CSV table of C-alpha atoms in Angstrom, one decimal:
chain,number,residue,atom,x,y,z
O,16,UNK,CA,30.9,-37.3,61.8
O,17,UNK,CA,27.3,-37.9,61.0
O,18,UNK,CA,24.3,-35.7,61.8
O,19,UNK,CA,23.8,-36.9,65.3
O,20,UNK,CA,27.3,-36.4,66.3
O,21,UNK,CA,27.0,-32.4,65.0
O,22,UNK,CA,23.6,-32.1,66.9
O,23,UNK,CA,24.8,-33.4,69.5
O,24,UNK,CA,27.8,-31.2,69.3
O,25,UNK,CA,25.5,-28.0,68.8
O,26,UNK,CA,23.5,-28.9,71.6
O,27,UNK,CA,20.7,-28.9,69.2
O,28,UNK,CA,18.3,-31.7,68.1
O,29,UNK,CA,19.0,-33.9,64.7
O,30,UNK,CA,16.0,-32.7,63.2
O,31,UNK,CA,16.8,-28.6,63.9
O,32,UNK,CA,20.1,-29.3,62.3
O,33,UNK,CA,19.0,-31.2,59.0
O,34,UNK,CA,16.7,-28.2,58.8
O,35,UNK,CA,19.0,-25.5,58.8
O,36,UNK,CA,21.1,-27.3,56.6
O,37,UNK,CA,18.2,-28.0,53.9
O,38,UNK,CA,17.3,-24.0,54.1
O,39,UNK,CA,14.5,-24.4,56.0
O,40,UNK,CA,12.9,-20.8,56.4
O,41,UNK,CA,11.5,-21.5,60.1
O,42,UNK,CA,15.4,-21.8,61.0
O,43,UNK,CA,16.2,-18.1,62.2
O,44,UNK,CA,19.4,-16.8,60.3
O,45,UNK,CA,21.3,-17.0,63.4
O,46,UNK,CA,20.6,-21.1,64.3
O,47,UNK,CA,21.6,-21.0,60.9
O,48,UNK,CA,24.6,-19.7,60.1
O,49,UNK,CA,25.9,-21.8,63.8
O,50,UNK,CA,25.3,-25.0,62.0
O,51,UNK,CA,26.6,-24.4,59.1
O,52,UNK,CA,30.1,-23.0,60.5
O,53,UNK,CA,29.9,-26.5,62.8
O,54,UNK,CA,29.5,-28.5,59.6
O,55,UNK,CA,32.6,-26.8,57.7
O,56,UNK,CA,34.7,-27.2,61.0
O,57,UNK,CA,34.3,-30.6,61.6
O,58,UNK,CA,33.7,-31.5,57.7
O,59,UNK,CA,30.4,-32.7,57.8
O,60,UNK,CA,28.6,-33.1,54.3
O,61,UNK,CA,25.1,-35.5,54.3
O,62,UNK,CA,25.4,-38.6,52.9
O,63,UNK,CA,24.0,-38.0,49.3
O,64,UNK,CA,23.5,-41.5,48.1
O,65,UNK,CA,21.3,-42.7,51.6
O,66,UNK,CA,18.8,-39.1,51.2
O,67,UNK,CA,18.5,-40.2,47.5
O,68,UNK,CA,17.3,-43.7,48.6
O,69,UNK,CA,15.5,-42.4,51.9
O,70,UNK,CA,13.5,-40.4,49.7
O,71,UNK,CA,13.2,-40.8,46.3
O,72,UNK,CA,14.7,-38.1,45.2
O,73,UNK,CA,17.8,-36.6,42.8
O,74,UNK,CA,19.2,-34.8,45.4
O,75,UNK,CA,20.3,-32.3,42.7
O,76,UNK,CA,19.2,-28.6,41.0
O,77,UNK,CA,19.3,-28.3,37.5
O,78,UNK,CA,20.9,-24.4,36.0
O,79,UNK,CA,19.3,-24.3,32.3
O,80,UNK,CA,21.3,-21.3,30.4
O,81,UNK,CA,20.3,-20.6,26.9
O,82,UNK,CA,23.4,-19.6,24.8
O,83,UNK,CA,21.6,-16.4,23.2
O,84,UNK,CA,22.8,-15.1,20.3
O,85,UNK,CA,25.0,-12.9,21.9
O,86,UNK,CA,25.9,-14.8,24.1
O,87,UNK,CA,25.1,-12.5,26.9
O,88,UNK,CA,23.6,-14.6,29.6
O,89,UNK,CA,26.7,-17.4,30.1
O,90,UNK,CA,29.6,-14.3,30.3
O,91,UNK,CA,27.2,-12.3,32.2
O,92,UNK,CA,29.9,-11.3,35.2
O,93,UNK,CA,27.4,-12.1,38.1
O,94,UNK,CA,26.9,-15.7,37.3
O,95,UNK,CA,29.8,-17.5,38.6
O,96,UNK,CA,29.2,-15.2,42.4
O,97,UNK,CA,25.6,-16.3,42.0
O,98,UNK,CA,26.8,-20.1,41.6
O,99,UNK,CA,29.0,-19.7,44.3
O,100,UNK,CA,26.6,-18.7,46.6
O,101,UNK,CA,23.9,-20.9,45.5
O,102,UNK,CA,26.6,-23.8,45.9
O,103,UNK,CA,27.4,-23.3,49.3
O,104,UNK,CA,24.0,-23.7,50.2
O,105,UNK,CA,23.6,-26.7,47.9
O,106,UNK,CA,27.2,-28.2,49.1
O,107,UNK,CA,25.4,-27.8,53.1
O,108,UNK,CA,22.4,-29.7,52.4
O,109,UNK,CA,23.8,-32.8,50.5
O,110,UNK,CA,22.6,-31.4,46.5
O,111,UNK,CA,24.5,-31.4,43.4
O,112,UNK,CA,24.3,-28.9,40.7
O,113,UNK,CA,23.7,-29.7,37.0
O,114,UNK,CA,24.0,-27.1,34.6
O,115,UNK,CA,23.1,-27.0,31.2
O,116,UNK,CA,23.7,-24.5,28.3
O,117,UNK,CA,21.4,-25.0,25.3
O,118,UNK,CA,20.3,-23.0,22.3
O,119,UNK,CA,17.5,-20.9,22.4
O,120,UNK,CA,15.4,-23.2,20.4
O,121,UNK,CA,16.3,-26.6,22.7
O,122,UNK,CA,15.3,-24.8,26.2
O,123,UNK,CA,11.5,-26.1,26.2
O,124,UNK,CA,12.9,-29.7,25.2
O,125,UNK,CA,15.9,-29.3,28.0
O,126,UNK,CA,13.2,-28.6,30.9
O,127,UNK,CA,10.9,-31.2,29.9
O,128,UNK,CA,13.5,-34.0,29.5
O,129,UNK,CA,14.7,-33.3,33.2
O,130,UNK,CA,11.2,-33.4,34.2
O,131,UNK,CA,10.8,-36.5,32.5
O,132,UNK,CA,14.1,-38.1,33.2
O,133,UNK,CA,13.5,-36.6,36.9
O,134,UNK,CA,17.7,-36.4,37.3
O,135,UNK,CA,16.5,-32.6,39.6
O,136,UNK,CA,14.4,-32.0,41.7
O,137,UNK,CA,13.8,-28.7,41.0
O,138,UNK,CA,15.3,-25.3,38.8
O,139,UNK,CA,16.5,-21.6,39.3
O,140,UNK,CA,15.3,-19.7,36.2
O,141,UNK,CA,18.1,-17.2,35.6
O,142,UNK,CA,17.9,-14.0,33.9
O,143,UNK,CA,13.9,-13.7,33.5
O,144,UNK,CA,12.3,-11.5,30.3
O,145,UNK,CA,9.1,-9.5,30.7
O,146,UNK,CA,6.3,-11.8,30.0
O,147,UNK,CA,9.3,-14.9,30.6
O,148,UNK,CA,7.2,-18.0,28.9
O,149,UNK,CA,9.8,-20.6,31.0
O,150,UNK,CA,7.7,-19.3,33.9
O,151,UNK,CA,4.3,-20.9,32.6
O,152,UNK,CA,6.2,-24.0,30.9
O,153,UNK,CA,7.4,-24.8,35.0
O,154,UNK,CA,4.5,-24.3,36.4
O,155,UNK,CA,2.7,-26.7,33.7
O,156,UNK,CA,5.6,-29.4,34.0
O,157,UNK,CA,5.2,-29.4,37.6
O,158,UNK,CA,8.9,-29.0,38.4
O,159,UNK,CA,9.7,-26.8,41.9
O,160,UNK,CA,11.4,-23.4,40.8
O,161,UNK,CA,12.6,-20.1,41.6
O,162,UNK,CA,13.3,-17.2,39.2
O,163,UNK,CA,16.4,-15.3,39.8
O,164,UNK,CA,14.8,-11.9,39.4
O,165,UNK,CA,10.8,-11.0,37.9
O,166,UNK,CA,9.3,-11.2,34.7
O,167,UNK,CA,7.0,-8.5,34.3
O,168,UNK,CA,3.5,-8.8,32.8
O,169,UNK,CA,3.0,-12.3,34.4
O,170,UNK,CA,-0.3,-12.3,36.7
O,171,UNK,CA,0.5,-15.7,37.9
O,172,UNK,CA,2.3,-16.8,41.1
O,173,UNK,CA,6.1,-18.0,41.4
O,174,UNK,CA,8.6,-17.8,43.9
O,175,UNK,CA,11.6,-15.8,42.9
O,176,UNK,CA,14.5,-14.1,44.5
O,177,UNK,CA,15.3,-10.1,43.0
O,178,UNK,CA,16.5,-7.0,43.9
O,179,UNK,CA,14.0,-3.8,44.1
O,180,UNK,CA,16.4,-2.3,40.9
O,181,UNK,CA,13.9,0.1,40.2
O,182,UNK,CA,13.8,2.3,43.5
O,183,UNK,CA,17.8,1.3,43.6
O,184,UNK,CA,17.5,3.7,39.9
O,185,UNK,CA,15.4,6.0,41.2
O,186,UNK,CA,16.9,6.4,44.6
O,187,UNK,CA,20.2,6.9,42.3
O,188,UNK,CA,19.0,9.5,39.9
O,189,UNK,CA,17.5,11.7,42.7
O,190,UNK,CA,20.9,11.8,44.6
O,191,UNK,CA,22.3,12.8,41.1
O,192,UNK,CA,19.5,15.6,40.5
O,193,UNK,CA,19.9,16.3,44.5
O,194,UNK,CA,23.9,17.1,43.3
O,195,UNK,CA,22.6,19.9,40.9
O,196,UNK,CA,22.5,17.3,38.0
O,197,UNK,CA,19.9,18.1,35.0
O,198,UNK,CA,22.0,16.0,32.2
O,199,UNK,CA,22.3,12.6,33.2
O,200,UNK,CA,22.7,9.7,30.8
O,201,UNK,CA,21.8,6.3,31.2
O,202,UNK,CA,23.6,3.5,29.8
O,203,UNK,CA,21.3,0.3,30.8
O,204,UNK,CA,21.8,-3.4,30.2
O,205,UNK,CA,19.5,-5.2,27.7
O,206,UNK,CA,16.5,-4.2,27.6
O,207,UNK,CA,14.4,-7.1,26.6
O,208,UNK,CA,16.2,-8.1,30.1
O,209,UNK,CA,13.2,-7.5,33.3
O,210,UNK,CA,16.0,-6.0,35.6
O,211,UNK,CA,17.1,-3.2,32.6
O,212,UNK,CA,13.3,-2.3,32.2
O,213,UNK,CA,13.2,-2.0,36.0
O,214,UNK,CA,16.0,0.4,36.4
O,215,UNK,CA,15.1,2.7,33.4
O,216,UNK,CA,11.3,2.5,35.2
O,217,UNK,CA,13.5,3.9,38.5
O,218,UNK,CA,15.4,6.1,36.2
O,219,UNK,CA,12.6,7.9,34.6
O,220,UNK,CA,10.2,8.4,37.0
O,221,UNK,CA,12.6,9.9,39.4
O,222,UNK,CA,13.7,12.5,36.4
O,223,UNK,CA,9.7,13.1,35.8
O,224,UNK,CA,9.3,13.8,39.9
O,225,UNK,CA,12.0,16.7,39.3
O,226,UNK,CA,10.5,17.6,36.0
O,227,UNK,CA,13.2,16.9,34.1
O,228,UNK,CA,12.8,15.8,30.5
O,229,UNK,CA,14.2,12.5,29.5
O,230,UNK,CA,16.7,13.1,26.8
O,231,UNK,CA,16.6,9.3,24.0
O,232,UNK,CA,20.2,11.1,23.3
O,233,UNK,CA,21.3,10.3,27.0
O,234,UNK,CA,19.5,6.7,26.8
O,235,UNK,CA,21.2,3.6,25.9
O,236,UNK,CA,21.0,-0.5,26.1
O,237,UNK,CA,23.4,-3.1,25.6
O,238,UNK,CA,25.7,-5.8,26.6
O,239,UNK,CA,26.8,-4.0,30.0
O,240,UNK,CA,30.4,-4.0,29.4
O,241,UNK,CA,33.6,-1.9,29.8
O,242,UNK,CA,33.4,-1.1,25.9
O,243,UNK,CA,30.0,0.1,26.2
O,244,UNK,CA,30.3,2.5,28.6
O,245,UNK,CA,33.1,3.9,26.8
O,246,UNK,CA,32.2,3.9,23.6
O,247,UNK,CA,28.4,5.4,25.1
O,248,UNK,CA,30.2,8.0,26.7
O,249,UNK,CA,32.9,9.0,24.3
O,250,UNK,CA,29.7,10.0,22.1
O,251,UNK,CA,27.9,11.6,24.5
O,252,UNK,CA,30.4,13.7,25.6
O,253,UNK,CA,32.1,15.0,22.3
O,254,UNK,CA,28.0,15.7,21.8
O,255,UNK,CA,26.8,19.6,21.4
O,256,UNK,CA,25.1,19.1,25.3
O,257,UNK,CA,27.0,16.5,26.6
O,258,UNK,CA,26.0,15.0,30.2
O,259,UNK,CA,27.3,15.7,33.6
O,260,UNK,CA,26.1,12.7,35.6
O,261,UNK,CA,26.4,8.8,34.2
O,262,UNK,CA,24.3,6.0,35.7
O,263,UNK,CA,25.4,2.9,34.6
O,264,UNK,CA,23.9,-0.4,35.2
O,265,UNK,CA,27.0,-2.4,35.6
O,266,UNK,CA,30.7,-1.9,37.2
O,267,UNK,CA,32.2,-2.6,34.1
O,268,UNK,CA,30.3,0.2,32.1
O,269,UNK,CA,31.0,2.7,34.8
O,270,UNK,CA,34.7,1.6,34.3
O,271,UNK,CA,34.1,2.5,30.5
O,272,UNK,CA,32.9,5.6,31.4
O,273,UNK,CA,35.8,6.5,33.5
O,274,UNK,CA,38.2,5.3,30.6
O,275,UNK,CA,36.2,7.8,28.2
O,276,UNK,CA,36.4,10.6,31.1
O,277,UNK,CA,40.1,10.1,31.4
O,278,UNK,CA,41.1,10.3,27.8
O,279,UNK,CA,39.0,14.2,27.5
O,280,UNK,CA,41.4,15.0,30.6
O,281,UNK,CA,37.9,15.0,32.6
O,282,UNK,CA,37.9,13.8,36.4
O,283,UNK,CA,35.2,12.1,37.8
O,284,UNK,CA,33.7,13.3,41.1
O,285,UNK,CA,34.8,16.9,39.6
O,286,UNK,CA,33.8,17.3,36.1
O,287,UNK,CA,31.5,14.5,35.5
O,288,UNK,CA,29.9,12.2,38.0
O,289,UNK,CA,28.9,8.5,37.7
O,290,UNK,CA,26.9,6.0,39.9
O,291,UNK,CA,26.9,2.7,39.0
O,292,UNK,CA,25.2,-0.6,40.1
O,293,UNK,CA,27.6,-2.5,42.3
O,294,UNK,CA,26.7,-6.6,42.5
O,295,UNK,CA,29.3,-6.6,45.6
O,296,UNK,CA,31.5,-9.4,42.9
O,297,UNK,CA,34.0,-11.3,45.1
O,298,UNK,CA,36.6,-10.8,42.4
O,299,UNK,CA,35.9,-7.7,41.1
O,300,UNK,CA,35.6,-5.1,44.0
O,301,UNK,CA,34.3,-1.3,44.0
O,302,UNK,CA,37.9,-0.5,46.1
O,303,UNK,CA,38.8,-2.5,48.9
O,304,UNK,CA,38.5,-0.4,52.7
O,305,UNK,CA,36.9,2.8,50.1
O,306,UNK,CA,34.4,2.4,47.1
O,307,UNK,CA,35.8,3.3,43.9
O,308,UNK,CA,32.4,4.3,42.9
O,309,UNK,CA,29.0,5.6,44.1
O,310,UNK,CA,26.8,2.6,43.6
O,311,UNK,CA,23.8,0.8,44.7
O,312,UNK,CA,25.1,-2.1,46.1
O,313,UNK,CA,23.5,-5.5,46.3
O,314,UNK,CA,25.4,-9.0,47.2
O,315,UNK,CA,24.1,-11.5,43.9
O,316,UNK,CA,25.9,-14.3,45.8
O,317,UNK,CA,23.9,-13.6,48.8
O,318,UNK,CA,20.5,-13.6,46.1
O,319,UNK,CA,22.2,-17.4,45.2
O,320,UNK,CA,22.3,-18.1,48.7
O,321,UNK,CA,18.3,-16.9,48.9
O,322,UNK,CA,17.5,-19.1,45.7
O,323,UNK,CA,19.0,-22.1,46.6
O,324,UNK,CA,17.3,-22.2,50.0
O,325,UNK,CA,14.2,-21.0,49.4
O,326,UNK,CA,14.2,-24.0,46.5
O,327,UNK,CA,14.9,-26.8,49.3
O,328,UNK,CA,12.5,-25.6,51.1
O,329,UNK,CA,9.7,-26.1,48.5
O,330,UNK,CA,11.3,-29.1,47.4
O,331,UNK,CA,11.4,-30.4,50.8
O,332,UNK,CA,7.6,-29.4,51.5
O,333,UNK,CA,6.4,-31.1,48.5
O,334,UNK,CA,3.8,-30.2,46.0
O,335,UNK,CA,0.8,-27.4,47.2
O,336,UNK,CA,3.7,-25.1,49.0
O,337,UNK,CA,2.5,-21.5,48.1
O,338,UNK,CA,4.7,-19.5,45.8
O,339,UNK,CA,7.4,-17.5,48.6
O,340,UNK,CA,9.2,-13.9,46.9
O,341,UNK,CA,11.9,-12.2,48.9
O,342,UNK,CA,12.6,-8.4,47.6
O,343,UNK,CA,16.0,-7.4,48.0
O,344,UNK,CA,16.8,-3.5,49.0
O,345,UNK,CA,19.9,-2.0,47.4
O,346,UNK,CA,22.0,0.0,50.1
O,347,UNK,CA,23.6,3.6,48.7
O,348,UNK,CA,27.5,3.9,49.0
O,349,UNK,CA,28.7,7.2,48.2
O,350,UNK,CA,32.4,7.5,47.0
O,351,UNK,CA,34.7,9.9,44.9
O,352,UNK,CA,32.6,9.2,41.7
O,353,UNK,CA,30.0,11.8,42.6
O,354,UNK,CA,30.1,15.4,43.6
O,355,UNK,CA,27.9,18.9,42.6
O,356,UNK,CA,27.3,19.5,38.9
O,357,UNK,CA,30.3,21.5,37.4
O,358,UNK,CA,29.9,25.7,37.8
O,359,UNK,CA,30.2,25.4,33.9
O,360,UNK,CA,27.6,23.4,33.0
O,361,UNK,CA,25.2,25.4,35.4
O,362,UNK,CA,26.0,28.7,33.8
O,363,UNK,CA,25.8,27.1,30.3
O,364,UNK,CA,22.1,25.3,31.5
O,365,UNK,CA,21.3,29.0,33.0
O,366,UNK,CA,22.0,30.6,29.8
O,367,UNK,CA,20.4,28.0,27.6
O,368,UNK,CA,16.9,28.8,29.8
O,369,UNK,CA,16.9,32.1,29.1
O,370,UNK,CA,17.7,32.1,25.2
O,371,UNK,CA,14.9,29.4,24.9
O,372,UNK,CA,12.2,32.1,27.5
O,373,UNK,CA,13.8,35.1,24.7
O,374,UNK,CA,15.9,37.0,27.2
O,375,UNK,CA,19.4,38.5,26.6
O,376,UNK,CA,22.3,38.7,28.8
């Protein structure tokens, strides 16, 4: 079937369908999502080779992810549901995908050699730093891209895709402190990373609304993995004033935190309470018909979808397209995880004001 036959099919006209394929923003979601379901029934894929003659271009995205020295960025959980959204969209309008993982030190020379080489037409910057210098470098080279989150401190215009992570933190932390919560740790992701200074930003100000002091005891960054959170809060809770509430930045360090709960014969939901960020991964689920935990909850293979089209569309457009951002809102799902701070630990808070304002009980 070629595209005439699947307009024709649709009802709709060649040029509508070739436009909803290539992610063209004037296509409403609806029109959309039609043609592609037509184009996976009846097994329509553009013919690569003839758009690469037709018009000059590689018909292909380039993924540049630098191997850090942790190694953080290619294990990062999200990245394969953000690949898989971004593919589908890639897979509808006739692109290949070229990834490359580079050291640190070779990611200026990668970028410049695909400009120069010209085997993409355009990039997705992923996991952006405050201040990101890949962000100016782009710009400079002249290559179409969108950033995969923000980079703070940048006055400059890009397109990027992100998630609004810091009023999904404070939205989170005032539901905990709405609860009764006064203790609540955070264990972030790195914080050289934008999105972990964004949630702490969230975290902090909404502890500062309800006067509550922020505790560097109850505040920590890392690799956001299962053995963080435990090992986080294992220390915090054999601490003198251990917390009631967690908010983790990752499913896998809530499941840490639950690990570290479970061994102190603690129940979360009763005892302790934890809210986590949920990235809605297809193969690692917060419960299937109930959440597990209560998280914010944002789909990253939906923000791959976003990318990838919103990157056609410039690249189709051509050079002088204005920068386009698209801010993501995180949607609250309460589950078992959270519940009122424990009758203990109020009494114990209680008593702890009034030794420190020198009365006696």
């Amino acid at each position: 079937m070629n595209l005439k036959d699947l307009a024709k099919t649709l009802g709709l006209s060649p040029t509508t369908v070739s436009r909803a394929l290539n992610g063209y923003p004037e296509v409403s979601e609806a029109t959309r999502a039609r043609v592609a379901e037509a184009a996976r029934r009846h097994n329509y894929r553009p013919n690569t080779q003839a758009k690469r003659l037709a018009t000059g271009r590689a018909m292909a995205i380039g993924h540049v992810i630098p191997l850090r020295a942790s190694g953080h960025e290619i294990v990062n959980p999200v990245f394969a549901d953000f690949i898989a959204g971004a593919g589908e969209v890639y897979a509808q309008a006739g692109y290949d995908m070229v990834l490359s993982i580079v050291p640190d030190d070779d990611e200026e020379r990668i970028y410049r050699e695909l400009r120069s080489r010209g085997n993409v037409d355009g990039v997705i910057v992923h996991a952006p730093r405050a201040g990101d210098p890949r962000i100016a470098l782009l710009s400079e080279l002249g290559i179409p891209f969108v950033v995969h989150g923000r980079a703070s401190g940048l006055r400059m215009p890009y397109s990027w895709v992100d998630v609004n992570n810091t009023h999904a933190f404070e939205r989170a932390t005032r539901f905990l402190t709405d609860l009764g919560h006064r203790r609540i740790a955070l264990i972030n992701g790195i914080e050289t990373m934008d999105f972990a200074l964004r949630r702490r930003r969230g975290f902090e100000r909404a502890l500062a609304a309800r006067e509550i002091p922020c505790d560097p005891a109850l505040m920590v960054a890392g690799e956001m993995t299962e053995a963080q959170g435990h090992d986080a809060a294992s220390r915090m809770l054999d601490s003198a004033a251990p917390p009631t509430a967690f908010l983790t930045a990752s499913f896998l360090s809530a499941m840490g935190v639950r690990r570290a709960l479970w061994e102190r014969g603690m129940k979360m939901g009763r005892d302790a309470s934890i809210v986590t960020h949920d990235d809605e991964l297809g193969y690692l689920k917060n419960g299937a018909e109930e959440p597990i935990f209560t998280a914010t909850r944002s789909s990253v293979r939906e923000a791959g979808r976003r990318c990838a089209r919103m990157l056609i569309a410039q690249i189709e457009a051509g050079p002088g397209r204005a920068p386009q951002t698209d801010l993501l809102e995180a949607v609250l799902v309460v589950g078992p995880s959270t519940g009122p701070v424990p009758e203990r630990a109020f009494h114990d808070g209680v008593l702890a004001r009034h030794a420190h304002n020198g009365v006696r009980k």
